[in-house]
Short mmCIF file of C-alpha atoms in Angstrom, two decimals:
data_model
loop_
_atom_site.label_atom_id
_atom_site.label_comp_id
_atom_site.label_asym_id
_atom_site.label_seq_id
_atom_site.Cartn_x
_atom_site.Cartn_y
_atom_site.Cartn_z
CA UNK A 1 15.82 34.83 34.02
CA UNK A 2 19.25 34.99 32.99
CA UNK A 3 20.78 35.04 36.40
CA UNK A 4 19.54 32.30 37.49
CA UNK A 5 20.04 30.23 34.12
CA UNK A 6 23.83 31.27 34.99
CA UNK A 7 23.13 29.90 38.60
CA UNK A 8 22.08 27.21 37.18
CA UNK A 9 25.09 26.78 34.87
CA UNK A 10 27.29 27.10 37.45
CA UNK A 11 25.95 24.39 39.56
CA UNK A 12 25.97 22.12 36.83
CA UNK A 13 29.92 23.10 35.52
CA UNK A 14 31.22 22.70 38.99
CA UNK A 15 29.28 20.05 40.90
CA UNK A 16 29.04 17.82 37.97
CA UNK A 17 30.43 14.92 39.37
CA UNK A 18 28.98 15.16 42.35
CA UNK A 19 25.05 15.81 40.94
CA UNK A 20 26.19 12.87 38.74
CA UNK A 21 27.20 10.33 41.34
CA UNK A 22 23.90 11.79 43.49
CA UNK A 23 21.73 11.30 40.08
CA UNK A 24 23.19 8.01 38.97
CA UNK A 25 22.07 6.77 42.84
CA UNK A 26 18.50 8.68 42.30
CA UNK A 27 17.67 6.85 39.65
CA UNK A 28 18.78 3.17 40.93
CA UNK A 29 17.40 3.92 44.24
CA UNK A 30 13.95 4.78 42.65
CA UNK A 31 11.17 2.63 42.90
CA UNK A 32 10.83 -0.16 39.90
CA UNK A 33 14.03 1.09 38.59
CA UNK A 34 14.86 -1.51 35.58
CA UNK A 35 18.27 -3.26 36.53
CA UNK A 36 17.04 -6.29 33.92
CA UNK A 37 16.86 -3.84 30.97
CA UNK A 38 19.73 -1.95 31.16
CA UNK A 39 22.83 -1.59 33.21
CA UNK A 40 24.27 0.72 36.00
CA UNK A 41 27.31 1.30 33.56
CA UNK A 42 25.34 1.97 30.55
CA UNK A 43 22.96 4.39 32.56
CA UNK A 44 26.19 6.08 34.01
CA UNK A 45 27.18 6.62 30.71
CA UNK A 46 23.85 7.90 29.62
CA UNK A 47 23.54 10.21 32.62
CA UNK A 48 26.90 11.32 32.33
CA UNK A 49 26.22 12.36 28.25
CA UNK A 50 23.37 14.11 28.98
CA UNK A 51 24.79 16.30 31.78
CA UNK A 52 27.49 17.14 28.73
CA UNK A 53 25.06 18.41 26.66
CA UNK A 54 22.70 20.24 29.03
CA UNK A 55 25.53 22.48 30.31
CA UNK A 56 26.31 22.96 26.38
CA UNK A 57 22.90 23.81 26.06
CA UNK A 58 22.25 25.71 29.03
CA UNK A 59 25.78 27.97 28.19
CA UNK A 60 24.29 27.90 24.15
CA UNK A 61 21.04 29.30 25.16
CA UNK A 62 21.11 31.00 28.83
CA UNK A 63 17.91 33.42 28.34
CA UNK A 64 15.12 31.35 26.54
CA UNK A 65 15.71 27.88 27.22
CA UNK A 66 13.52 27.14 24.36
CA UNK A 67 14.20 23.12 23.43
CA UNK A 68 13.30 23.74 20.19
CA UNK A 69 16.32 26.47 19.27
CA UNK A 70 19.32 25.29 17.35
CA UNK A 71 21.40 25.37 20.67
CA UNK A 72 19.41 22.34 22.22
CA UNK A 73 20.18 19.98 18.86
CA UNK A 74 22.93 17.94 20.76
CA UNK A 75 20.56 17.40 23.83
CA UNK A 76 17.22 16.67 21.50
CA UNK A 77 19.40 14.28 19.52
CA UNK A 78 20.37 12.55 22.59
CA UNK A 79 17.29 12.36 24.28
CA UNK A 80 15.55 11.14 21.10
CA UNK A 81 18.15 8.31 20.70
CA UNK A 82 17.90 7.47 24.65
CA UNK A 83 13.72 7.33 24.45
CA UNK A 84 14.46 5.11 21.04
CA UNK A 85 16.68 2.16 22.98
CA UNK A 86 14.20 2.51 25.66
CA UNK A 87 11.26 1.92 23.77
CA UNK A 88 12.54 -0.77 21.53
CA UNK A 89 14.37 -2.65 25.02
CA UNK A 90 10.36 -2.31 26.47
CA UNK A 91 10.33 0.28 29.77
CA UNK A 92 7.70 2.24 29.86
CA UNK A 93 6.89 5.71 29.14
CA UNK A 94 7.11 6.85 32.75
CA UNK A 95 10.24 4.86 33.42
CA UNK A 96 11.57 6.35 30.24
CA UNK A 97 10.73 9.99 31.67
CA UNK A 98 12.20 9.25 34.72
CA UNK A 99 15.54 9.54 33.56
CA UNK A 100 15.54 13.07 33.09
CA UNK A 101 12.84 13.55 35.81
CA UNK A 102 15.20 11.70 38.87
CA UNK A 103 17.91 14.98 38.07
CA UNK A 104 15.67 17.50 39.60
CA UNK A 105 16.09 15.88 43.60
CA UNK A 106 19.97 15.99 43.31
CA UNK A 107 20.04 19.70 41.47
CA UNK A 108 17.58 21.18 43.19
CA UNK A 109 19.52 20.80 46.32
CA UNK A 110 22.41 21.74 44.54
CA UNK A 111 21.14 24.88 43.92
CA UNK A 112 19.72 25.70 47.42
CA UNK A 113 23.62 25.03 48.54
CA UNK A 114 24.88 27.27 46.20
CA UNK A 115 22.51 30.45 45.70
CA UNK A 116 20.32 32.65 48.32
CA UNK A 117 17.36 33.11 45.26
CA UNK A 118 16.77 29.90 45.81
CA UNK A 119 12.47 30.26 44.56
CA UNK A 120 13.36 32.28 41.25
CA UNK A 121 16.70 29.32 40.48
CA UNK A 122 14.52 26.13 41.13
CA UNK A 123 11.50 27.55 39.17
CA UNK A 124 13.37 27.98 36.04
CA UNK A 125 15.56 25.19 36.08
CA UNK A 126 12.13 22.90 36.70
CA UNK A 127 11.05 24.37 33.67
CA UNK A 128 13.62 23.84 32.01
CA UNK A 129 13.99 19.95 33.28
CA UNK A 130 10.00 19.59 32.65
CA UNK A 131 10.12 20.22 29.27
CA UNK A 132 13.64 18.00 28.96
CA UNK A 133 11.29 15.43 30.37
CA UNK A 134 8.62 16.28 28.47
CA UNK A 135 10.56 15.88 25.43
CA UNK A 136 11.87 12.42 26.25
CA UNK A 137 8.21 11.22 26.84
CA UNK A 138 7.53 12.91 22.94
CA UNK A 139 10.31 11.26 21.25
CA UNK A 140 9.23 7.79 23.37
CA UNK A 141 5.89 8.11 21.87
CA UNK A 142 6.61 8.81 18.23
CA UNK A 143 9.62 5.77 18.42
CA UNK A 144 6.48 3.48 19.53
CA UNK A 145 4.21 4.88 16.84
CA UNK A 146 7.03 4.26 14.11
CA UNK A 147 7.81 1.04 15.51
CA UNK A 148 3.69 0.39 15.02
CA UNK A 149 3.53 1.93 11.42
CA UNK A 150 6.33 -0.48 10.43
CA UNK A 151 4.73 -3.69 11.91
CA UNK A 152 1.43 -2.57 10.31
CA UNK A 153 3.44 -2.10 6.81
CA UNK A 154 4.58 -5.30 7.05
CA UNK A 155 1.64 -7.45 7.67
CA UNK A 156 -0.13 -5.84 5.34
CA UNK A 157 2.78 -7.15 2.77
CA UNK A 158 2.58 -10.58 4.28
CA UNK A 159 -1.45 -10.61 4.30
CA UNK A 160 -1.24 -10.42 0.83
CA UNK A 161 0.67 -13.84 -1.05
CA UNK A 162 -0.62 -13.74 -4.80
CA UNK A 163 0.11 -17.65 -5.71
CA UNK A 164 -0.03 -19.12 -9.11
CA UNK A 165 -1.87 -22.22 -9.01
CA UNK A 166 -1.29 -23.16 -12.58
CA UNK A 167 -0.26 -22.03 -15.91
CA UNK A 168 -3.03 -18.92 -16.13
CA UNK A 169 -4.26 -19.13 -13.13
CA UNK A 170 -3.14 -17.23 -9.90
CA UNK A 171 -5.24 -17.16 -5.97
CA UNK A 172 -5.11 -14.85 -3.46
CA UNK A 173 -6.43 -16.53 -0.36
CA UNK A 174 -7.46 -13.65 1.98
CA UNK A 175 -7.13 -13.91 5.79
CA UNK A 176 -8.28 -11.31 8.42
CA UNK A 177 -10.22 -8.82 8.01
CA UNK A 178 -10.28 -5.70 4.75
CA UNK A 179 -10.32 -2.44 5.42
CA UNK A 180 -9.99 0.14 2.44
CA UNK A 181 -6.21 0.72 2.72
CA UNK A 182 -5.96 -3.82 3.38
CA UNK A 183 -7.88 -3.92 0.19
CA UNK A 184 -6.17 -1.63 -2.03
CA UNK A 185 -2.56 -3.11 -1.69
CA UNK A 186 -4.46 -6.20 -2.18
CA UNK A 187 -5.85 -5.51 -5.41
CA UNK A 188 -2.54 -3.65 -6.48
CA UNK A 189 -0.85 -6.88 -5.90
CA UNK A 190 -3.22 -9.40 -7.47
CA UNK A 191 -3.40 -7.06 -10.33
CA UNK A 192 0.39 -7.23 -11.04
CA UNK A 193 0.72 -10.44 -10.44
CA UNK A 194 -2.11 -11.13 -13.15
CA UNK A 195 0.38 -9.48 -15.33
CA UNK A 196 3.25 -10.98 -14.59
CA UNK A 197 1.94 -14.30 -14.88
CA UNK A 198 -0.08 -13.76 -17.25
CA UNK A 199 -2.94 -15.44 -15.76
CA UNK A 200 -6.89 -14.89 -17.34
CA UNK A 201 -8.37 -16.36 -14.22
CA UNK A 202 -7.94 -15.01 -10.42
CA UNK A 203 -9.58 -16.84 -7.75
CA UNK A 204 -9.98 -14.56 -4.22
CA UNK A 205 -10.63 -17.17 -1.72
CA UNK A 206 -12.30 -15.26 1.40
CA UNK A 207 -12.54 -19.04 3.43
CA UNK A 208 -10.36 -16.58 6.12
CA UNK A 209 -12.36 -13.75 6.03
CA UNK A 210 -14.52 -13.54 9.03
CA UNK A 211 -17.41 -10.99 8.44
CA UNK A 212 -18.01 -9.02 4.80
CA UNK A 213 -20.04 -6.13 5.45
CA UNK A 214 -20.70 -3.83 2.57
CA UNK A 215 -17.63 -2.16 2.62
CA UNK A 216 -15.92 -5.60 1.67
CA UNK A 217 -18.26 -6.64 -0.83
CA UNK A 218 -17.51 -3.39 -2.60
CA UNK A 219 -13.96 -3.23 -2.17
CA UNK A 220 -14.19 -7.20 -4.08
CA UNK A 221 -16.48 -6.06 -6.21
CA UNK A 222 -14.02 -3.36 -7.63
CA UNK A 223 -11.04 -5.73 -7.66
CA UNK A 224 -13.05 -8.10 -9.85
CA UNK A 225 -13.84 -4.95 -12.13
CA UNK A 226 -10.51 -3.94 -12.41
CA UNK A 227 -9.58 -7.41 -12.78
CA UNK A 228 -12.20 -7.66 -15.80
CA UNK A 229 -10.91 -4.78 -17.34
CA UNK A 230 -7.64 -5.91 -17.64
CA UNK A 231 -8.78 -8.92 -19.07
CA UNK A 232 -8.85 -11.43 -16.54
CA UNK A 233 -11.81 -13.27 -14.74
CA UNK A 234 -12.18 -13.68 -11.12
CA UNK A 235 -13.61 -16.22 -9.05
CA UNK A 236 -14.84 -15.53 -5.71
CA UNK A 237 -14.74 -18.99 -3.71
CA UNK A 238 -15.29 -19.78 0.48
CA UNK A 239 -18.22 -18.03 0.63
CA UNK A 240 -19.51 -19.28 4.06
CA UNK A 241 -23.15 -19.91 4.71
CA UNK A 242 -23.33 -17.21 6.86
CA UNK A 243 -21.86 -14.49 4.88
CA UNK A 244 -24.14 -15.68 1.80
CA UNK A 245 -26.80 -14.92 4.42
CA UNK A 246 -25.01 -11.33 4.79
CA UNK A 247 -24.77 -10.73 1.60
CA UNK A 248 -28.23 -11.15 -0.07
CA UNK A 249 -30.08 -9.78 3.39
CA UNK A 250 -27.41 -6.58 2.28
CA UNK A 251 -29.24 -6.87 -1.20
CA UNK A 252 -25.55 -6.74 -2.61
CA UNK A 253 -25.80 -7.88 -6.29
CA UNK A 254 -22.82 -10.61 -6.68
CA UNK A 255 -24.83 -12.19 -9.95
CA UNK A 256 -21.86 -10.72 -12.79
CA UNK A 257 -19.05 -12.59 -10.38
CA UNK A 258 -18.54 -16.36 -10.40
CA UNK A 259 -18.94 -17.41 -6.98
CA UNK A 260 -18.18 -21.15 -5.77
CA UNK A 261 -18.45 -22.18 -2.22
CA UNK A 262 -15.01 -24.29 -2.09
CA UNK A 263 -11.59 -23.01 -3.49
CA UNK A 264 -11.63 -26.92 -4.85
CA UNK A 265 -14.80 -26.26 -7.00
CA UNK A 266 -12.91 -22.89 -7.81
CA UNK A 267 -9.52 -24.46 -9.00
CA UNK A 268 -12.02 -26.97 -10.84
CA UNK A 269 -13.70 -24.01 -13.00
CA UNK A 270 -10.63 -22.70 -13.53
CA UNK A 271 -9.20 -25.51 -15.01
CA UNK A 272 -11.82 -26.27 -17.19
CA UNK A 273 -12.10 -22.79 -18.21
CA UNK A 274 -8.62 -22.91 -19.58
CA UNK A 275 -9.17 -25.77 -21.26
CA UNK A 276 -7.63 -28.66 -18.64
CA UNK A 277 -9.41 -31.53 -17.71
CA UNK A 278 -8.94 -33.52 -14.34
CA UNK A 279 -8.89 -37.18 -14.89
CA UNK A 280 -8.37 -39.87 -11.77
CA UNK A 281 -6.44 -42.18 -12.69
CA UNK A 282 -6.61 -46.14 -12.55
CA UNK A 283 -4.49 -47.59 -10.18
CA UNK A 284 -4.01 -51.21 -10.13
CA UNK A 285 -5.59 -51.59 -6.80
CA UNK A 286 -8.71 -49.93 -8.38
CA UNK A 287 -8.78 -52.41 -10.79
CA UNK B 1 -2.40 16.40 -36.09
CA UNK B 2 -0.76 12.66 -35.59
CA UNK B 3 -3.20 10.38 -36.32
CA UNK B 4 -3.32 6.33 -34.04
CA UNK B 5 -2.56 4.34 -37.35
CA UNK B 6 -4.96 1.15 -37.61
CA UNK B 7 -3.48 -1.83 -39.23
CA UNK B 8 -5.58 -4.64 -40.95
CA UNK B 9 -4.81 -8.09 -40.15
CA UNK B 10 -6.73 -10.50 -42.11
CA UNK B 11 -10.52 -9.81 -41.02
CA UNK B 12 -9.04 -8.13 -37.87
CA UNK B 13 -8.49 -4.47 -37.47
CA UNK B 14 -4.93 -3.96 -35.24
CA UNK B 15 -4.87 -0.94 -33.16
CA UNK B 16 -2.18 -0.05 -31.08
CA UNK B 17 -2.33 3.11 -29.04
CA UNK B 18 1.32 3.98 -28.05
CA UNK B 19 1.17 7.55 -26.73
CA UNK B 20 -0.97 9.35 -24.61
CA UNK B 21 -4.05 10.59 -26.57
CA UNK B 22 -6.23 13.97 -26.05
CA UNK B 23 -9.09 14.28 -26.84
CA UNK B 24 -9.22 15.22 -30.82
CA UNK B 25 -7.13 12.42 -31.22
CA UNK B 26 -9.55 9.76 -29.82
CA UNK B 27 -12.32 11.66 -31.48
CA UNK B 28 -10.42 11.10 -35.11
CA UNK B 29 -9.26 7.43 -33.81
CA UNK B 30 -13.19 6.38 -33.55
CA UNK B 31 -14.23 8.35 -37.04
CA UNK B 32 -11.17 6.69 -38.76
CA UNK B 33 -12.05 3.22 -36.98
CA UNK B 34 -15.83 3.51 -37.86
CA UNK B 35 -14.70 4.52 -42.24
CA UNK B 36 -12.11 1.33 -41.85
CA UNK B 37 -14.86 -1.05 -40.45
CA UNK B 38 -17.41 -0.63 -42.81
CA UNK B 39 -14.49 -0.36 -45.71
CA UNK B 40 -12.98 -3.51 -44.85
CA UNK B 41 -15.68 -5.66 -43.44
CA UNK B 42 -13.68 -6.31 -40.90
CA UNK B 43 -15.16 -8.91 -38.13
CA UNK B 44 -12.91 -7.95 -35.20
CA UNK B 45 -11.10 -4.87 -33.49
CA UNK B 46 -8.45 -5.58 -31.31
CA UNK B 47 -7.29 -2.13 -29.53
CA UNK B 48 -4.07 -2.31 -27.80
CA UNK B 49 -3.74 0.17 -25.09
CA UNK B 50 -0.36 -1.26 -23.26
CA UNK B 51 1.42 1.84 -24.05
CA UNK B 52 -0.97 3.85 -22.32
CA UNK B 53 0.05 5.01 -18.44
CA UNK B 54 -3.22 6.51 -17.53
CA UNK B 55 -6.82 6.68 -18.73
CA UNK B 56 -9.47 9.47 -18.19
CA UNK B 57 -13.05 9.46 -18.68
CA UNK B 58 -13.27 10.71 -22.13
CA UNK B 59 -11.19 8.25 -23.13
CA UNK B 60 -12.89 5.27 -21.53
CA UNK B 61 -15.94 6.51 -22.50
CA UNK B 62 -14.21 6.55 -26.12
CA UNK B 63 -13.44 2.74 -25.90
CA UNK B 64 -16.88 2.36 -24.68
CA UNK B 65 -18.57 4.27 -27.89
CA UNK B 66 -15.97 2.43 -30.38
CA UNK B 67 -17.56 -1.18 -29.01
CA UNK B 68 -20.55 0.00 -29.81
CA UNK B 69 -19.88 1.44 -32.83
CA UNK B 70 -17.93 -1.48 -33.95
CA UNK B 71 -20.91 -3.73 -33.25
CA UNK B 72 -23.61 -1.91 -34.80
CA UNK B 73 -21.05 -2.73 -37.84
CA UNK B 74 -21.15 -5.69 -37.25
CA UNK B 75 -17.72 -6.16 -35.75
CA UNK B 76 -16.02 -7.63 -31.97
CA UNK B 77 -14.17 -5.43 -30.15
CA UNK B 78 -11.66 -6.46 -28.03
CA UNK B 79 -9.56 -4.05 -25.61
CA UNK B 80 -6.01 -5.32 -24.63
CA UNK B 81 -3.32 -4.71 -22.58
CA UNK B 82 -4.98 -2.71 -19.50
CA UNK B 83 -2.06 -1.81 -16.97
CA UNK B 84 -3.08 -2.61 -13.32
CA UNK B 85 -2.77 1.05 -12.58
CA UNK B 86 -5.30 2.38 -15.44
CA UNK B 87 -7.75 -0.51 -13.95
CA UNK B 88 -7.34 0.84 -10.86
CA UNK B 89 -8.22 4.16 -11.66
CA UNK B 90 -11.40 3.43 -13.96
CA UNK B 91 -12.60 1.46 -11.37
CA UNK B 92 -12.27 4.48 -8.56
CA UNK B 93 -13.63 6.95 -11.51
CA UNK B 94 -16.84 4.37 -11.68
CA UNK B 95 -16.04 4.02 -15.34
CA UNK B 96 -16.32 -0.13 -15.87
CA UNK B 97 -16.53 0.06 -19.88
CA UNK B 98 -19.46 -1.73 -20.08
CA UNK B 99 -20.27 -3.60 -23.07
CA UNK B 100 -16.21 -4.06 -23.76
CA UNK B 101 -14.58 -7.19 -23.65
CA UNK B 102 -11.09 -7.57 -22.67
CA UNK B 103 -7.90 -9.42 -22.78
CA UNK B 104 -4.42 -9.20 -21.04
CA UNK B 105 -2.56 -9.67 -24.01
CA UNK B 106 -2.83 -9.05 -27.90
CA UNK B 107 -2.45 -13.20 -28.27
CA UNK B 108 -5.45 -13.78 -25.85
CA UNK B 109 -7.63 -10.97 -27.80
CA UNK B 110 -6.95 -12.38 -31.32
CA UNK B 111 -8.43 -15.82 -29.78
CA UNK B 112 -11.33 -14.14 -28.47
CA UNK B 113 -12.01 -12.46 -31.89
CA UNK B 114 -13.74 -15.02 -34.64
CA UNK B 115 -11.14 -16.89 -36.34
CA UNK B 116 -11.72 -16.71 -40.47
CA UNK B 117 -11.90 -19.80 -40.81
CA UNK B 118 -15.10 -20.55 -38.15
CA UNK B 119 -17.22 -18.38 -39.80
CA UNK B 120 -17.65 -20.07 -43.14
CA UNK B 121 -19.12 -17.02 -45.37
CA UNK B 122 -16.45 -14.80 -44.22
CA UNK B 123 -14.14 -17.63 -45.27
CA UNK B 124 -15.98 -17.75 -48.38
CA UNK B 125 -15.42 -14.41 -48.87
CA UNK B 126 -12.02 -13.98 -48.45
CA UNK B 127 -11.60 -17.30 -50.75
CA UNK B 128 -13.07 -15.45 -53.44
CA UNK B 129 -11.17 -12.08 -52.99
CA UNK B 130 -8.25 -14.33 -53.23
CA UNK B 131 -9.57 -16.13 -56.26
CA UNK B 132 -10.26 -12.80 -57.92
CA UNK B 133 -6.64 -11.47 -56.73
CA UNK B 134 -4.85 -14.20 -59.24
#
């Protein structure tokens, strides 16, 4: 194995510039290669980089060529940063793989020019470019997946606006569907705003909620508890027809919550309750 | 052992609970609550429990037992000061403290307690301690 890692290394110390000019071309020639996302200079540079660090790598580490040893950090580093830009500028996982992939054409015929054991040379250094590529397609995947987490994060936080309608009372008109981790932030929030406003009357408006299953109606019906406990009342307004259907076919048991079909009628008990009183008043052309 | 000290405020019993309690503490809490109800006459409890971070189910089923002790004798009961986290985690434990009313703050308990001055006897009484006080 380790003769024909040193092959390898060889190849790639002398004929660098020349498997770089061959790769560079490789990889614009290739089909739906992605001129509009990034440039030839910038991928030159790239290319260039990570031909740098594989011969580190390759010198580092000559028998095991196992990615995951210490000697590989400058290569894993770059490839993780390369798959990052590529995911956040949009190409796709295969285009992202490609990258490393394309290097295999131009040193594999390196490598026949230069050593006999040609079978034993190519097999390792495909392994060793496979799991490169391998790698890239990884570190492509978990950008994406962070990239989801954070969007997810944050429209949970924006799902969840906790406004004070007057003094002592607050709403919290939910949109979109609940789902246990949805609803917990949700009551976390509603809670501390109660709090902070110190507000004895919290009216969850669902108007936005499309379907409450039993899984909602709980998850509400423990926000109003906690709610209760802290001292506050809730109101539970936009209740549509069909979810009242939903609700009592469910045989959930909504009678210790005030429910009210309009946020209006809602705002209107709340007032009341805190001892306001809504008065129209005369305008001359009423008169 | 410290004792939760309970403060009389007119016809209202005051109590604060500032630290996190054990269990023999809350036991001796609800004896010494149930000797000052029935001592004083008093109409209302207020229990403050803003100081306290987190709640288990001995306690909560403490508050629970003092409300109904407290109105066997006659008297309100009136549990303040929750922190959103502790009502979160009564609610997951199942524990809803039935029977206990609450308030977000001590101001919003008081006015949920009978004033003196509503209830005319207990205004009568107090009248006449005062009369006999002089």
């Amino acid at each position: 194995m380790s003769g024909e890692v040193s092959v390898i290394e060889g190849v790639l110390r002398e004929q660098r510039e020349t498997l770089l000019a061959a790769w560079v071309q490789a990889q614009l020639a290739a089909p739906g290669v992605r001129t509009d996302l990034i440039s030839e200079s910038e991928l030159r540079v790239e290319s260039e980089r990570f031909l740098t660090a594989l011969v580190e790598g390759v010198t580092n580490d000559p028998g095991s060529a196992d990615l995951m040893s210490p000697h590989w950090d400058t290569i894993r580093d770059q490839l993780t940063a390369l798959s990052r830009s590529r995911a956040t500028r949009g190409f796709s996982p295969t285009e992202t793989a490609t990258f490393v992939f394309s290097l295999k054409k131009p040193l594999f015929e390196a490598l026949t020019e230069a050593d006999g054991d040609t079978a034993a040379t190519i097999w390792s250094a495909t392994q060793l470019i496979d799991s490169l590529g391998l790698y890239t397609a990884d570190a492509y995947l978990r950008t994406r997946e962070e990239v989801i987490r954070r969007q997810q994060d944050e429209l949970i936080e924006l799902s969840t606006p906790v406004v004070k309608l007057w003094q002592g009372v607050v709403a919290l008109p939910l949109i979109g569907t609940l789902d246990s981790a949805r609803t917990q932030v949700v009551m976390e929030s509603l809670l501390q705003r109660i709090v902070e406003t110190d507000s004895a009357i919290a009216i969850i408006d669902i108007t936005g909620v499309p379907t409450v299953d039993t899984m909602v109606a709980q998850h509400l019906l423990k926000a109003v508890t906690a709610a209760r406990l802290m001292g506050a009342d809730c109101i539970i307004s936009g209740i549509r027809p069909l979810i009242a259907q939903t609700i009592v076919h469910l045989g959930l048991d909504l009678s210790e919550v005030t429910t009210k079909s309009s946020l209006a009628d809602a705002v209107t008990v709340a007032l009341e309750r805190t001892g306001h009183q809504i008065v129209r008043r005369k305008t001359p052309a009423a008169e | 052992m410290n004792r939760i000290p309970i403060l009389k405020l007119g016809h209202l019993l005051l109590v604060s609970i500032q630290v996190d309690m054990h269990d023999r503490m809350a036991l001796a809490l609800q004896e010494d609550l149930a000797e000052r109800i029935s001592q004083t006459g008093a109409r209302g409890v207020l229990i403050d429990i803003s100081g306290l971070e987190f709640i288990d189910s001995f306690i909560g089923r403490m508050l629970s037992d003092i409300a109904g002790i407290a109105r066997v004798l006659d008297a309100e009961t009136v549990v303040v000061g929750m922190r959103p986290v502790v009502a979160i985690t009564l609610v997951d434990l199942g524990l809803t403290l039935p029977g206990v009313r609450t308030a977000l703050t001590v101001e919003r308990g008081m006015a949920m307690l009978p004033p003196p001055t509503a209830d005319e006897d207990l205004g009568d009484d107090e009248e006449a301690e005062d009369a006999g006080g002089r």
